[in-house]
Coordinates of C-alpha atoms in Angstrom, one line a residue:
M1 CA 114.3 46.7 107.5
Y2 CA 111.9 43.5 107.0
R3 CA 110.4 42.9 103.3
Q4 CA 107.7 40.1 102.8
G5 CA 106.5 40.1 98.9
D6 CA 105.0 43.7 98.1
V7 CA 105.4 44.7 101.9
L8 CA 108.6 46.7 102.9
L9 CA 108.9 47.9 106.8
V10 CA 111.3 50.9 107.4
P11 CA 111.6 51.8 110.8
I12 CA 111.3 55.6 111.3
G13 CA 112.0 56.1 115.0
A14 CA 110.2 56.6 118.1
G15 CA 107.8 59.5 118.7
P16 CA 108.8 62.5 121.2
A17 CA 107.0 60.9 123.8
D18 CA 105.7 57.6 124.9
G19 CA 102.1 57.1 123.3
E20 CA 102.8 59.7 120.4
P21 CA 103.5 58.8 117.0
P22 CA 106.7 60.0 115.3
A23 CA 106.3 63.3 113.4
A24 CA 106.1 61.6 110.0
A25 CA 103.1 59.9 110.9
A26 CA 101.5 62.4 113.3
G27 CA 99.0 63.9 110.9
L28 CA 98.1 60.3 109.2
P29 CA 94.6 58.7 110.6
V30 CA 94.7 55.4 112.5
R31 CA 93.6 52.6 110.5
P32 CA 91.3 50.3 112.5
R33 CA 92.1 46.8 112.9
D34 CA 90.2 43.9 111.1
G35 CA 87.7 41.8 112.7
R36 CA 90.5 39.2 113.7
G37 CA 92.5 42.4 115.8
R38 CA 95.3 42.3 113.3
M39 CA 96.5 45.5 111.6
V40 CA 96.4 44.7 107.9
L41 CA 99.3 46.4 105.9
A42 CA 98.3 44.9 102.6
L43 CA 95.7 42.6 100.8
G44 CA 96.7 40.1 98.2
E45 CA 95.5 40.8 94.7
A46 CA 94.9 37.5 93.5
T47 CA 94.1 35.1 96.7
G48 CA 93.0 37.8 99.1
H49 CA 95.6 36.7 101.6
A50 CA 96.9 39.5 104.0
H51 CA 100.2 40.9 105.1
A52 CA 99.2 41.5 108.9
V53 CA 101.1 42.4 112.1
L54 CA 99.6 41.3 115.4
G55 CA 100.7 43.1 118.7
P56 CA 100.7 46.3 120.5
G57 CA 100.5 49.5 118.4
E58 CA 98.4 51.2 115.7
L59 CA 98.7 51.6 112.0
R60 CA 98.6 55.0 110.6
G61 CA 97.9 56.0 107.1

């Protein structure tokens, strides 16, 4: 598990085959990356900062 402020990341395991999401995320839509190529997990309410992830993968939800 990883926590940063209001964001908590919990591993849910790999999908049944490469490139497939885990069953818990299979029905969720893929969220687009922002203009800087980041997967934004949450935006800060007061300052507008972003909790974001770079790298391979996709964000669903």
